[in-house]
CSV table of C-alpha atoms in Angstrom, one decimal:
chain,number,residue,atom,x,y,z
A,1,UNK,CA,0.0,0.0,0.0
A,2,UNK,CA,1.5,3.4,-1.4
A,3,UNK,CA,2.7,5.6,1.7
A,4,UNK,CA,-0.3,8.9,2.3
A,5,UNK,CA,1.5,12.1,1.0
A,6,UNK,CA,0.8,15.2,2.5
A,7,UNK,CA,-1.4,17.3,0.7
A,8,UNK,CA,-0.2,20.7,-0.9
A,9,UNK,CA,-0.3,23.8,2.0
A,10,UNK,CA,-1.7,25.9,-0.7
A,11,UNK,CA,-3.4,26.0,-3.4
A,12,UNK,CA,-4.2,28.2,-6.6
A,13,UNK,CA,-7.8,29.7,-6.5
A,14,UNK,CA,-10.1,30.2,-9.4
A,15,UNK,CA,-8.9,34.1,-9.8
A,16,UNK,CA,-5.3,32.9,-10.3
A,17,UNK,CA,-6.5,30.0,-12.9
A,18,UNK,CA,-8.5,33.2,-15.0
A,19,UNK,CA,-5.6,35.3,-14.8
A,20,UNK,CA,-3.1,32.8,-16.4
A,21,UNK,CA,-5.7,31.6,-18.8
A,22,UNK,CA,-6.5,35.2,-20.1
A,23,UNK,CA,-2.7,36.0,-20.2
A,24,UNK,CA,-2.1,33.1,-22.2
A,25,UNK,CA,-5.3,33.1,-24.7
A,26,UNK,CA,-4.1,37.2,-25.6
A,27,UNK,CA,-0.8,36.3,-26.0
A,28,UNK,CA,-1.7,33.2,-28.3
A,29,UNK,CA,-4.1,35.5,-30.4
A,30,UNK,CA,-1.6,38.3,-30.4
A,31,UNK,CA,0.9,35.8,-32.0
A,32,UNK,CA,-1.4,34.0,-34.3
A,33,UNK,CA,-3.0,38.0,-35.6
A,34,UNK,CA,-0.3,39.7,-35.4
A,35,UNK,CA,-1.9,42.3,-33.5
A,36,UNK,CA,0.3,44.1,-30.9
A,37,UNK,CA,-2.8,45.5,-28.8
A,38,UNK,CA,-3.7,42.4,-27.8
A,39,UNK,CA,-0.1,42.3,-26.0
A,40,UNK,CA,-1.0,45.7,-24.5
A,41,UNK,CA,-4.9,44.1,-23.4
A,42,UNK,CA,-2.4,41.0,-22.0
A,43,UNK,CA,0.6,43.1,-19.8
A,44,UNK,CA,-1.8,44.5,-16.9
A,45,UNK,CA,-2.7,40.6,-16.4
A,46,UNK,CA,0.4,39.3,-16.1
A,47,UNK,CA,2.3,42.3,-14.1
A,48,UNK,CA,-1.1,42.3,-12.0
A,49,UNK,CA,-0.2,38.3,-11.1
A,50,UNK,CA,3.0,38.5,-11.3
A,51,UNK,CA,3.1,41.3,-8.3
A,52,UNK,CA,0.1,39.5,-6.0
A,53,UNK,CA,2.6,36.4,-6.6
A,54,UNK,CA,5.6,38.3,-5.4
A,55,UNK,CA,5.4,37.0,-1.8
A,56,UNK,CA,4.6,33.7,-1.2
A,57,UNK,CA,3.5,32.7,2.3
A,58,UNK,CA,5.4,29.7,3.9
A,59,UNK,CA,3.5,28.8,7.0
A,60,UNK,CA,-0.2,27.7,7.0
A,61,UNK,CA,-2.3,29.9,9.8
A,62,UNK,CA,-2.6,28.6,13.5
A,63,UNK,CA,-5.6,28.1,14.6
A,64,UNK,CA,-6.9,27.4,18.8
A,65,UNK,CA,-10.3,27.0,20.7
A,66,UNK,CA,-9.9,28.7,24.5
A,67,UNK,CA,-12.9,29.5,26.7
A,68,UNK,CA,-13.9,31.4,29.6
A,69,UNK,CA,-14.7,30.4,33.2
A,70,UNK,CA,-13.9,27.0,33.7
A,71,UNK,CA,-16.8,26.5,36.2
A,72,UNK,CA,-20.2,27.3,34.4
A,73,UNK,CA,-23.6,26.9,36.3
A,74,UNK,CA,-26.4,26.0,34.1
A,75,UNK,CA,-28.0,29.5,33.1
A,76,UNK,CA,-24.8,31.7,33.6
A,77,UNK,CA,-23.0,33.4,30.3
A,78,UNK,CA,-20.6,31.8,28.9
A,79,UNK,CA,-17.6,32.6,26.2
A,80,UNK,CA,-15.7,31.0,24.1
A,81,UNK,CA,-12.7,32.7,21.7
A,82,UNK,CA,-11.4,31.1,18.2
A,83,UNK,CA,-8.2,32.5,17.9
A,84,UNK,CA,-6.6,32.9,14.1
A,85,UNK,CA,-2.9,33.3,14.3
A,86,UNK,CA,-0.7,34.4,11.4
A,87,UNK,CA,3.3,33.5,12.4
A,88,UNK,CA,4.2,34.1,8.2
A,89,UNK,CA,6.1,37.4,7.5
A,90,UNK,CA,2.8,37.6,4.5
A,91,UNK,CA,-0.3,39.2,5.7
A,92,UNK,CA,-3.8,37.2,5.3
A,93,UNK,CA,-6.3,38.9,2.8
A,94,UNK,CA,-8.6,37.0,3.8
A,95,UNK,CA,-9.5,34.1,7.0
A,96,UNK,CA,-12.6,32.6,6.8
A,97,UNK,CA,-13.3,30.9,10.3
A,98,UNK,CA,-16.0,28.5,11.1
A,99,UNK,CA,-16.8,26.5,14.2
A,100,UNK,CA,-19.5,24.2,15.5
A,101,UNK,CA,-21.5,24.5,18.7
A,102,UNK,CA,-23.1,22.0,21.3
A,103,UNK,CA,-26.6,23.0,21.2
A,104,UNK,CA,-26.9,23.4,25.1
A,105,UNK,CA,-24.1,26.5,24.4
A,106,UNK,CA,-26.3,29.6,22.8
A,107,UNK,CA,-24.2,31.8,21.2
A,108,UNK,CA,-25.7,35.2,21.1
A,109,UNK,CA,-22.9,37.2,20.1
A,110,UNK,CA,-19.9,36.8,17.9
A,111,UNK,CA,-17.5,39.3,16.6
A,112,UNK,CA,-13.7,40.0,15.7
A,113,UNK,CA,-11.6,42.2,17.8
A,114,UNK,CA,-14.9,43.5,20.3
A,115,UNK,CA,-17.2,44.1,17.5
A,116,UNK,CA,-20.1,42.0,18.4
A,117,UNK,CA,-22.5,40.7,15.7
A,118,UNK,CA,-26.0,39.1,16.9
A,119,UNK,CA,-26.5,35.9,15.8
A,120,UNK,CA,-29.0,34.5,18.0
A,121,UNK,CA,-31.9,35.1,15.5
A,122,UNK,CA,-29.4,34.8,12.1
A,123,UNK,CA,-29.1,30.9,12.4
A,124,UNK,CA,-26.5,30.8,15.3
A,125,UNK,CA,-22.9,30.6,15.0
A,126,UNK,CA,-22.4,27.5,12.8
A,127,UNK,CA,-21.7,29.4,9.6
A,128,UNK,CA,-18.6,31.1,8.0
A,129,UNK,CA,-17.1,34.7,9.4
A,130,UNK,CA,-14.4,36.1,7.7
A,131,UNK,CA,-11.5,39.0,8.8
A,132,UNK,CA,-8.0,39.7,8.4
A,133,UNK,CA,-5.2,38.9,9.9
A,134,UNK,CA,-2.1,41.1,9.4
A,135,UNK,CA,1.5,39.5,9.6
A,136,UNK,CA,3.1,38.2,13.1
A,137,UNK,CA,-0.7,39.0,14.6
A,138,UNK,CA,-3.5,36.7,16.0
A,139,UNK,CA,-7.3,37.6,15.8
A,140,UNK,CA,-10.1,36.4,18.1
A,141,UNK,CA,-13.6,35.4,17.3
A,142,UNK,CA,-15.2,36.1,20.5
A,143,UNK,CA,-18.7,33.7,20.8
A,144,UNK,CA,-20.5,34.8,24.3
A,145,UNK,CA,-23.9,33.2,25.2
A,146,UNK,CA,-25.7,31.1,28.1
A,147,UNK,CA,-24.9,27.7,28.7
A,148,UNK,CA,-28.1,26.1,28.7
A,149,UNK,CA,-28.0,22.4,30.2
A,150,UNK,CA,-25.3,21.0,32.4
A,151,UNK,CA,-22.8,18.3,31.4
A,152,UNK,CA,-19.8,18.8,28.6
A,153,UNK,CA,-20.4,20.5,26.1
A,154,UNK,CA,-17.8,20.3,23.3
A,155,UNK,CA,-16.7,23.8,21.0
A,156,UNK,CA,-15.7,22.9,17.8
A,157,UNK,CA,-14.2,21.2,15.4
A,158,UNK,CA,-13.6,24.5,14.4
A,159,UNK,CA,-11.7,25.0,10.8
A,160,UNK,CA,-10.2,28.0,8.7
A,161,UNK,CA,-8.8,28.9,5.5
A,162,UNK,CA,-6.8,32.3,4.5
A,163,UNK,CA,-6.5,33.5,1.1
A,164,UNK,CA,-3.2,35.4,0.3
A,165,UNK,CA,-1.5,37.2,-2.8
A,166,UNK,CA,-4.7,39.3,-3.3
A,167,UNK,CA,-6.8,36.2,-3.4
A,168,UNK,CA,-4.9,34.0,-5.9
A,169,UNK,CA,-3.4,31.3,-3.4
A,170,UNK,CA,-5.8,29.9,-1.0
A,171,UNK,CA,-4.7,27.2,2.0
A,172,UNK,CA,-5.8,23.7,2.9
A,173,UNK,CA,-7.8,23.6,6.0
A,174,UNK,CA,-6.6,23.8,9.5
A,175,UNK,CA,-8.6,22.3,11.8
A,176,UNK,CA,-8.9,22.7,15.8
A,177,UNK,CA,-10.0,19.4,18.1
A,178,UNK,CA,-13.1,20.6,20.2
A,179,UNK,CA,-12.6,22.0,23.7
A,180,UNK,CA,-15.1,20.8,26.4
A,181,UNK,CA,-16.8,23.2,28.1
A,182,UNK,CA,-17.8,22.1,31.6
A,183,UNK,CA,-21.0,23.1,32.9
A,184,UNK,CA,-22.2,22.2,36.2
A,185,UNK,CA,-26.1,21.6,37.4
A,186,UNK,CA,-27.8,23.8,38.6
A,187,UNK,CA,-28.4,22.9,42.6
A,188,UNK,CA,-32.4,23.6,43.4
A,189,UNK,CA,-33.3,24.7,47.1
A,190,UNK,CA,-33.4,22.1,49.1
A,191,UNK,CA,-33.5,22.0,53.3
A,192,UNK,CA,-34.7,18.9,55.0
A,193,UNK,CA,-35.3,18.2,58.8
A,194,UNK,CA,-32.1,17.6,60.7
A,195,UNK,CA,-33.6,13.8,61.5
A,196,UNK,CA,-31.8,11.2,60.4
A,197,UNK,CA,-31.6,7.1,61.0
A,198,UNK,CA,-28.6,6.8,62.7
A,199,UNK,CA,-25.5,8.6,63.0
A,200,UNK,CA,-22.0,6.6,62.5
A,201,UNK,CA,-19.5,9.1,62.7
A,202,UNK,CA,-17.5,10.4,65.5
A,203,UNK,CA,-18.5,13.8,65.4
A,204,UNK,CA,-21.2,15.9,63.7
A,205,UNK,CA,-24.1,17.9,64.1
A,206,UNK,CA,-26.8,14.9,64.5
A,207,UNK,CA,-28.0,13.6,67.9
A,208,UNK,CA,-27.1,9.3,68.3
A,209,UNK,CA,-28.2,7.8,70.8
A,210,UNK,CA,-24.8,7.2,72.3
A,211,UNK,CA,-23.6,8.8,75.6
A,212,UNK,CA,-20.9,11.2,75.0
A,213,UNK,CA,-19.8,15.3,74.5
A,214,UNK,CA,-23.0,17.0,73.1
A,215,UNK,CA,-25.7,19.2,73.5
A,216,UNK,CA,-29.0,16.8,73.9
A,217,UNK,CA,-30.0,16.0,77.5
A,218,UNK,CA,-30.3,12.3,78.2
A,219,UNK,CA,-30.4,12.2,82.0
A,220,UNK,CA,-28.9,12.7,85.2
A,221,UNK,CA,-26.0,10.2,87.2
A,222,UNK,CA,-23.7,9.5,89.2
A,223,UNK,CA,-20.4,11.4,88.8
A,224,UNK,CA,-17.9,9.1,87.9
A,225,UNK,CA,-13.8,9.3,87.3
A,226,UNK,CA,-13.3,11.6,84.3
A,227,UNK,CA,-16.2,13.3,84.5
A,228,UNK,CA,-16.2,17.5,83.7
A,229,UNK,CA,-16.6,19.4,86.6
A,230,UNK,CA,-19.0,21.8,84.4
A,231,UNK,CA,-21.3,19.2,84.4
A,232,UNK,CA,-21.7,18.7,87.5
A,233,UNK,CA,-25.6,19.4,88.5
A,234,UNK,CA,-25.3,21.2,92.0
A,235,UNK,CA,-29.1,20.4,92.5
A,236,UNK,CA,-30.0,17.0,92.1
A,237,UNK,CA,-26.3,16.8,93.8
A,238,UNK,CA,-26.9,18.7,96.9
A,239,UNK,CA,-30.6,16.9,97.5
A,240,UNK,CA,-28.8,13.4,97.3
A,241,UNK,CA,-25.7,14.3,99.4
A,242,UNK,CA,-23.6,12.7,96.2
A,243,UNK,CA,-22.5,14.3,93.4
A,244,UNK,CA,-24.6,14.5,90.2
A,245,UNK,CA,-23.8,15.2,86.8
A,246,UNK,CA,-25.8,16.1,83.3
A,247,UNK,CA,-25.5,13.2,81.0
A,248,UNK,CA,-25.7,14.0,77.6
A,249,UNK,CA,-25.5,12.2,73.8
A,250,UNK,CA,-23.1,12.5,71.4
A,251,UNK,CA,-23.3,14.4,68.3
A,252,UNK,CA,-22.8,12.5,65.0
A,253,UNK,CA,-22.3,13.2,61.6
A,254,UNK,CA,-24.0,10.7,59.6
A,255,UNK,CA,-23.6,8.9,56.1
A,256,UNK,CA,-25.5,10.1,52.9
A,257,UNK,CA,-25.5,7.4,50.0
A,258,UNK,CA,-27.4,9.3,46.6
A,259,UNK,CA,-27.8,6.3,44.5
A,260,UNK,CA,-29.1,7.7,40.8
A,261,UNK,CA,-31.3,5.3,38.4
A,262,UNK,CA,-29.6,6.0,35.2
A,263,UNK,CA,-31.2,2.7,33.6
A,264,UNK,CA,-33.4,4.8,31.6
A,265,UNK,CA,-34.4,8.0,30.1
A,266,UNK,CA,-37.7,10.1,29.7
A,267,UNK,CA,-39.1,13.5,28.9
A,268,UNK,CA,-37.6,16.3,26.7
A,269,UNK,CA,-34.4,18.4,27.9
A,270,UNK,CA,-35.4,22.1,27.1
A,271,UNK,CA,-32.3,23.2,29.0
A,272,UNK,CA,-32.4,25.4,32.1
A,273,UNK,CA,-35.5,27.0,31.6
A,274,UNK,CA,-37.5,24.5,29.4
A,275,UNK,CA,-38.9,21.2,30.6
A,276,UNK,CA,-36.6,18.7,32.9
A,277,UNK,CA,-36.0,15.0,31.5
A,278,UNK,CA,-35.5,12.6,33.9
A,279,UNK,CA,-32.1,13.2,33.6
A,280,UNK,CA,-31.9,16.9,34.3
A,281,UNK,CA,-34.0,15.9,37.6
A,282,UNK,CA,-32.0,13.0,38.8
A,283,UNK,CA,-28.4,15.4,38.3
A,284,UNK,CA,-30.4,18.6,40.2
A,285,UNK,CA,-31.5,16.8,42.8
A,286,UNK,CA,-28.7,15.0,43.4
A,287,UNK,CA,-26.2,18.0,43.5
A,288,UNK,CA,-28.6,19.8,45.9
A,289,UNK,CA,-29.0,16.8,48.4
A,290,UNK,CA,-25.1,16.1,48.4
A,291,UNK,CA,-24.6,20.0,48.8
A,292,UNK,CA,-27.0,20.8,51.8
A,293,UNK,CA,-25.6,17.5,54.0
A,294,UNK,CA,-21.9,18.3,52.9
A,295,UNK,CA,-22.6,22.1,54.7
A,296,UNK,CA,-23.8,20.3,57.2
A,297,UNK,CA,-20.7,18.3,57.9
A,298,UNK,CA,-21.9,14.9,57.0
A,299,UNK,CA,-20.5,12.2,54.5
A,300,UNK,CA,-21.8,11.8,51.1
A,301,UNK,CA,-21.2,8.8,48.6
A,302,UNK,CA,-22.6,8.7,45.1
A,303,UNK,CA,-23.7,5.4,43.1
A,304,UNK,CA,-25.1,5.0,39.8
A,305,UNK,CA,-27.3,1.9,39.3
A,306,UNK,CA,-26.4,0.6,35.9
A,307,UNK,CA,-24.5,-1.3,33.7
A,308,UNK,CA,-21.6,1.2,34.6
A,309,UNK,CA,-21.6,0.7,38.3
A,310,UNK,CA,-19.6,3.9,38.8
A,311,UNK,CA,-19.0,5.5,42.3
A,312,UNK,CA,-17.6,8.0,44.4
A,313,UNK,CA,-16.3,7.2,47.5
A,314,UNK,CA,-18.1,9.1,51.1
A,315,UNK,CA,-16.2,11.9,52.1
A,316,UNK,CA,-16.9,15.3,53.2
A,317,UNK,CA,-16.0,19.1,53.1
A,318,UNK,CA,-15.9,21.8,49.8
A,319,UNK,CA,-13.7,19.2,47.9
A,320,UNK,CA,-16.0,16.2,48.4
A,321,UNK,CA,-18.8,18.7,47.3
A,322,UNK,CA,-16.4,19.8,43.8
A,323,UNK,CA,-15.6,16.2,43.3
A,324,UNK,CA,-19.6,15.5,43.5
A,325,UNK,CA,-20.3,18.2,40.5
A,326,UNK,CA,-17.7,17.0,38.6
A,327,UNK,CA,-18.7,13.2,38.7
A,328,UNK,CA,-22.2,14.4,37.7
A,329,UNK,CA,-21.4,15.7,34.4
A,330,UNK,CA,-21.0,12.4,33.4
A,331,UNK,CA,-23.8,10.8,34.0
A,332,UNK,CA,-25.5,9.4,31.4
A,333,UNK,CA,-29.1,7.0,30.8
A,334,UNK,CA,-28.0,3.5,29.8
A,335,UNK,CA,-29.9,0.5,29.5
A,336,UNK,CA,-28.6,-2.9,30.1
A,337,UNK,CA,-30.2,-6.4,29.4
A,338,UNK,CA,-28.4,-7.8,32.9
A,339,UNK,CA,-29.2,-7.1,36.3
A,340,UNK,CA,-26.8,-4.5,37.6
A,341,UNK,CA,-27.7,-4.9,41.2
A,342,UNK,CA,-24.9,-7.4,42.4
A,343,UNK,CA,-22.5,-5.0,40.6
A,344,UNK,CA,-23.4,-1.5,42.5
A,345,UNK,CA,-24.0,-3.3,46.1
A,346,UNK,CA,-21.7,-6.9,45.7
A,347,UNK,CA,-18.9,-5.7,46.3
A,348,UNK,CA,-19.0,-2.3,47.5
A,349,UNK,CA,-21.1,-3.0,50.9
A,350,UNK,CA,-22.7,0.1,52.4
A,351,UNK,CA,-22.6,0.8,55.6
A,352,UNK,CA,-25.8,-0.1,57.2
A,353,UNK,CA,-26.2,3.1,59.4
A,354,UNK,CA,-26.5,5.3,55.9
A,355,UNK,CA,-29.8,6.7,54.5
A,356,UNK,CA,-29.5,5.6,51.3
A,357,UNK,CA,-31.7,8.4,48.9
A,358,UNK,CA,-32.6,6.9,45.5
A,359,UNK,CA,-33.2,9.1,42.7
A,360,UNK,CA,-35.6,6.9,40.2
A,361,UNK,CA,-37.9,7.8,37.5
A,362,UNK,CA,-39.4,4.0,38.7
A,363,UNK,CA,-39.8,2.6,34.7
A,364,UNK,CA,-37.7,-0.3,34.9
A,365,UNK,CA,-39.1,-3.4,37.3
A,366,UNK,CA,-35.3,-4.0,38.3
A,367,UNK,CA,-35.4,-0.1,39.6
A,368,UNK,CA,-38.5,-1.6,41.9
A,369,UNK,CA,-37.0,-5.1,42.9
A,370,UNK,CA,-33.6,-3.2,44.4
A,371,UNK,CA,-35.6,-1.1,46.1
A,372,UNK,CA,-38.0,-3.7,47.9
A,373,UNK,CA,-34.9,-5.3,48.5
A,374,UNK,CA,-32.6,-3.0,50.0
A,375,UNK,CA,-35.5,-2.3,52.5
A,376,UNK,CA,-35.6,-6.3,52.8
A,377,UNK,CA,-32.0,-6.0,54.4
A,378,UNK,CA,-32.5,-3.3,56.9
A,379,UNK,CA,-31.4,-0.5,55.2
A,380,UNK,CA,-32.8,3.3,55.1
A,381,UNK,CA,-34.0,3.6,51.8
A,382,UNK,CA,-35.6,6.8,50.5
A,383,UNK,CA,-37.1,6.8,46.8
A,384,UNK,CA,-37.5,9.7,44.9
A,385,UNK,CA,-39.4,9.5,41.8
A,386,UNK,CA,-38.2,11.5,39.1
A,387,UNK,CA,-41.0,11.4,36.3
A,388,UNK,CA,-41.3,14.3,35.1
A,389,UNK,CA,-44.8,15.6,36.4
A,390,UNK,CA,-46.4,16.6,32.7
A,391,UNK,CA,-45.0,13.7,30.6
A,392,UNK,CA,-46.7,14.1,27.5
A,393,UNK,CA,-49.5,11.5,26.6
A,394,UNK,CA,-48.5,10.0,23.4
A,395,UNK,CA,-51.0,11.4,20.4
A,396,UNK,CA,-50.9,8.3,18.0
A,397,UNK,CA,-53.6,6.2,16.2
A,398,UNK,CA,-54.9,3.2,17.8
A,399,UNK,CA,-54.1,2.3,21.4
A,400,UNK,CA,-51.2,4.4,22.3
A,401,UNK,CA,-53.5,6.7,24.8
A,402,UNK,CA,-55.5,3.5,26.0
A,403,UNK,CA,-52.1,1.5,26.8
A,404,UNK,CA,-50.1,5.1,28.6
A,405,UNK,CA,-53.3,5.1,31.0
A,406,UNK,CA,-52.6,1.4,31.5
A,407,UNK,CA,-48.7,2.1,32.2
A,408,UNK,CA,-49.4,4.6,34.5
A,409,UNK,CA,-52.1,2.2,36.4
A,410,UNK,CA,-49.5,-0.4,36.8
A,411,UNK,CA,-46.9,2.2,38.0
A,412,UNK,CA,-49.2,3.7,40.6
A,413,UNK,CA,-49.4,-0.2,41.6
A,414,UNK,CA,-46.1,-0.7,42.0
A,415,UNK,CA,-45.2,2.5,44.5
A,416,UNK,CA,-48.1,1.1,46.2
A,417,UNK,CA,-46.2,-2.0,46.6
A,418,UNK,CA,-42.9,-0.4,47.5
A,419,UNK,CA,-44.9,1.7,50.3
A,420,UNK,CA,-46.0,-1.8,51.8
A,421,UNK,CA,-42.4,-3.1,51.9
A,422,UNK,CA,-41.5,-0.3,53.8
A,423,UNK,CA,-40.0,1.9,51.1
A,424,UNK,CA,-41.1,5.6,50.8
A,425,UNK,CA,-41.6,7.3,47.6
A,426,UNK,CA,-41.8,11.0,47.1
A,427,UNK,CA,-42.0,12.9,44.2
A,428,UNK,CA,-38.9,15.9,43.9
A,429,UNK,CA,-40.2,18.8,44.6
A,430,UNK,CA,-37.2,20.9,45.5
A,431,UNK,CA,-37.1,22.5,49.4
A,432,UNK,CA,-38.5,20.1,51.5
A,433,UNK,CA,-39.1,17.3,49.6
A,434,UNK,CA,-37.8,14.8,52.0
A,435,UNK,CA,-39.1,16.6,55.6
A,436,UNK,CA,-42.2,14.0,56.4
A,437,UNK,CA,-40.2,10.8,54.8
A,438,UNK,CA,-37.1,11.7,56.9
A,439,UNK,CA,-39.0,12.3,59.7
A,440,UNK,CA,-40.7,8.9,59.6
A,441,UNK,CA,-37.7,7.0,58.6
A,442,UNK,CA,-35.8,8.4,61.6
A,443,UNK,CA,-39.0,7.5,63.9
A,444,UNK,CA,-38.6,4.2,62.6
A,445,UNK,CA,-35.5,3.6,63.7
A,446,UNK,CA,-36.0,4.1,66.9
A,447,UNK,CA,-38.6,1.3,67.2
A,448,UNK,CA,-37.2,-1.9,68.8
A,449,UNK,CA,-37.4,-4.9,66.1
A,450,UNK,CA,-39.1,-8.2,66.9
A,451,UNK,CA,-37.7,-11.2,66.8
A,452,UNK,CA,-34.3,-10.1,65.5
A,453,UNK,CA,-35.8,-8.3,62.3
């Protein structure tokens, strides 16, 4: 197999081809005729190519995508430059520079050198702009817009050709691999009650039900070696002729496990301010529940449940919280023909003091099954449905409307199900979403089980 040559730098355009040819076709005639004017007609074409050929450039253009703030949130502005460098001693005529765009990144404005042009009701930014570039200088196209959806959105390919010698040499392409553009979710309002199952850590801001240093009253004893003299309780102390002290509980921090259903997909993304998917939900919810118990000092793990199993291990603090947005923007809905269950929870076991909050949109039986039984083991499992609330009923001939109302029959029957194994499901709602359930899970665990269960 012949060896792939490199293909010419650059070219001769059309203009250059006329030029010749006319030069040549005058000349011929002039010959052929006899006529001398013909000579005179053919002179301005040839000095006029024979000057715009004088220079030659040697270099091709260098071409390179940058961007703005590295940390978008879904709604802010973003911007984006394509910068067109010449490093030839031969000024560009001409650059024509084009670039494609994620369609979560709307470009409103584009422009060369701060001269904005608005393109957000001109067909966007995916179409040719052309400037030019003196020699030993670099121009930006500046694109500034809104980033519109979370996750990574790629800038480019973007490509550009320069035209030189007054337009009678033109250069291959030079092309620019895309630059992701990381956006993070959007992280709704969300409180929730400061009850929760059981606290495992050593410190925290959650009452256990452990004796220790803390601010929750449990009773009053005997003072004993090692006791805090600040604790002593001079009343109860001076009626029993022995001293008394305060017994308290120990404060906790507890562990959060956000396990997201990413077996399947549903609903229309319309970006920050259109409609959610399930998707959009499941990545919003989750950053807001792992950011309000990561202020609050606890531990937070992350699982997907699918064929990808990934995790992030529990930790706390402003890094865990980084670390969390950063694992989100690559979540993704995935189906998978196997059960994905022994994957997630075989050999990673959870610690069975976490609350374990599922994000699930509930449309895959497996979804339900994990559920009933992770609640079958003991754990504290909280679902979260995240259907969007206005799916669309399908508007087809025959049956379709007949068999959605039959779906949604048998879904209704199956969170009836779940809520008689134990497992509570709530639909997101944003700030207090998870008050009542957390409050009932926590009163749960509290009650003494019978016969070992």
């Amino acid at each position: 197999m012949a060896d792939r040559q490199e293909p010419a730098s650059w070219a001769p355009t059309w203009a250059l081809g006329r030029a010749v040819l006319l030069t040549g076709l005058l000349l011929v005639a002039a010959v052929l005729l006899g006529r001398i004017d013909l000579v005179v007609l053919a002179t301005p074409f040839a000095l006029g190519t024979a000057y715009g050929l004088r220079r030659r450039p040697g270099t091709l253009p260098e071409l390179e995508i940058g961007t703005g703030d590295a940390h978008l949130v879904e709604g802010s502005p973003m911007a984006a430059t394509v910068a067109v460098a010449n490093p030839d001693t031969v000024s560009y005529d001409m650059a024509v520079v084009r670039t494609r765009m994620s369609r979560w990144l709307r470009v409103e404005q584009v422009g060369f050198g701060g001269s904005g042009v608005d393109v957000s009701r001109s067909g966007g930014a995916d179409r040719p702009f052309v400037t030019s570039v003196p020699r030993g200088t670099a121009v930006d196209l500046a694109l500034s817009g809104t980033a519109l959806r979370w996750g990574r959105h790629p800038i480019g390919p973007a490509g550009v050709r320069v035209a030189v010698a007054d337009g009678l040499l033109v250069s291959r392409a030079v092309i620019a691999d895309p630059v992701r553009m990381r956006v993070y979710p959007m992280t709704e309002p969300f409180e929730a009650v400061e009850a929760m199952p059981r606290a495992a850590g050593l410190v925290g801001a959650h009452h256990s039900r452990r004796p220790g240093e803390g601010g929750e009253l449990a009773g009053v004893r005997v003072f004993a070696p090692g006791d805090r003299l600040r604790r002593i309780d001079w009343r109860v102390s001076l009626r029993a002729r022995q001293l008394h002290v305060a017994a308290t509980l120990s404060d906790r921090d507890a562990e959060v496990v956000v396990l997201l259903d990413v077996l399947a997909e549903a609903g229309r993304s319309g970006g920050v301010r259109g409609a959610a998917s399930v998707m959009d939900t499941t990545v919003r919810a989750a950053a807001a529940i792992a950011e309000h118990y990561l202020h609050r000092g606890d531990r937070v793990a992350l699982l997907e449940y699918g064929p990808a199993a990934r995790r992030l291990r529990p930790a706390t603090g402003r890094r865990q919280y980084l670390t969390v947005l950063e694992w989100l923007l690559d979540v993704r809905a995935e189906n998978s023909p196997h059960e994905p269950y022994d994957q997630v929870f075989g050999p990673q076991l959870l610690s069975s003091d976490a609350l374990l909050v599922v994000l699930t949109p509930l449309l895959d039986e497996r979804s339900a099954q994990m559920l009933a039984r992770m609640a079958r083991g003991g754990r504290f499992v909280v679902a979260v449905d995240t259907l969007p609330a206005d799916l669309p009923v399908p508007k087809g001939q025959g049956w379709a409307e007949i068999a959605y109302r039959l779906w949604r029959l048998d879904r209704d029957t199956m969170i009836g199900q779940l809520r008689e194994h134990g497992v509570p499901v709530v639909r997101w709602a944003g700030a207090g979403s998870l008050d009542q359930v957390l409050r009932d899970v926590a009163r749960l665990a509290t009650v003494p089980r019978v016969g070992g269960r």
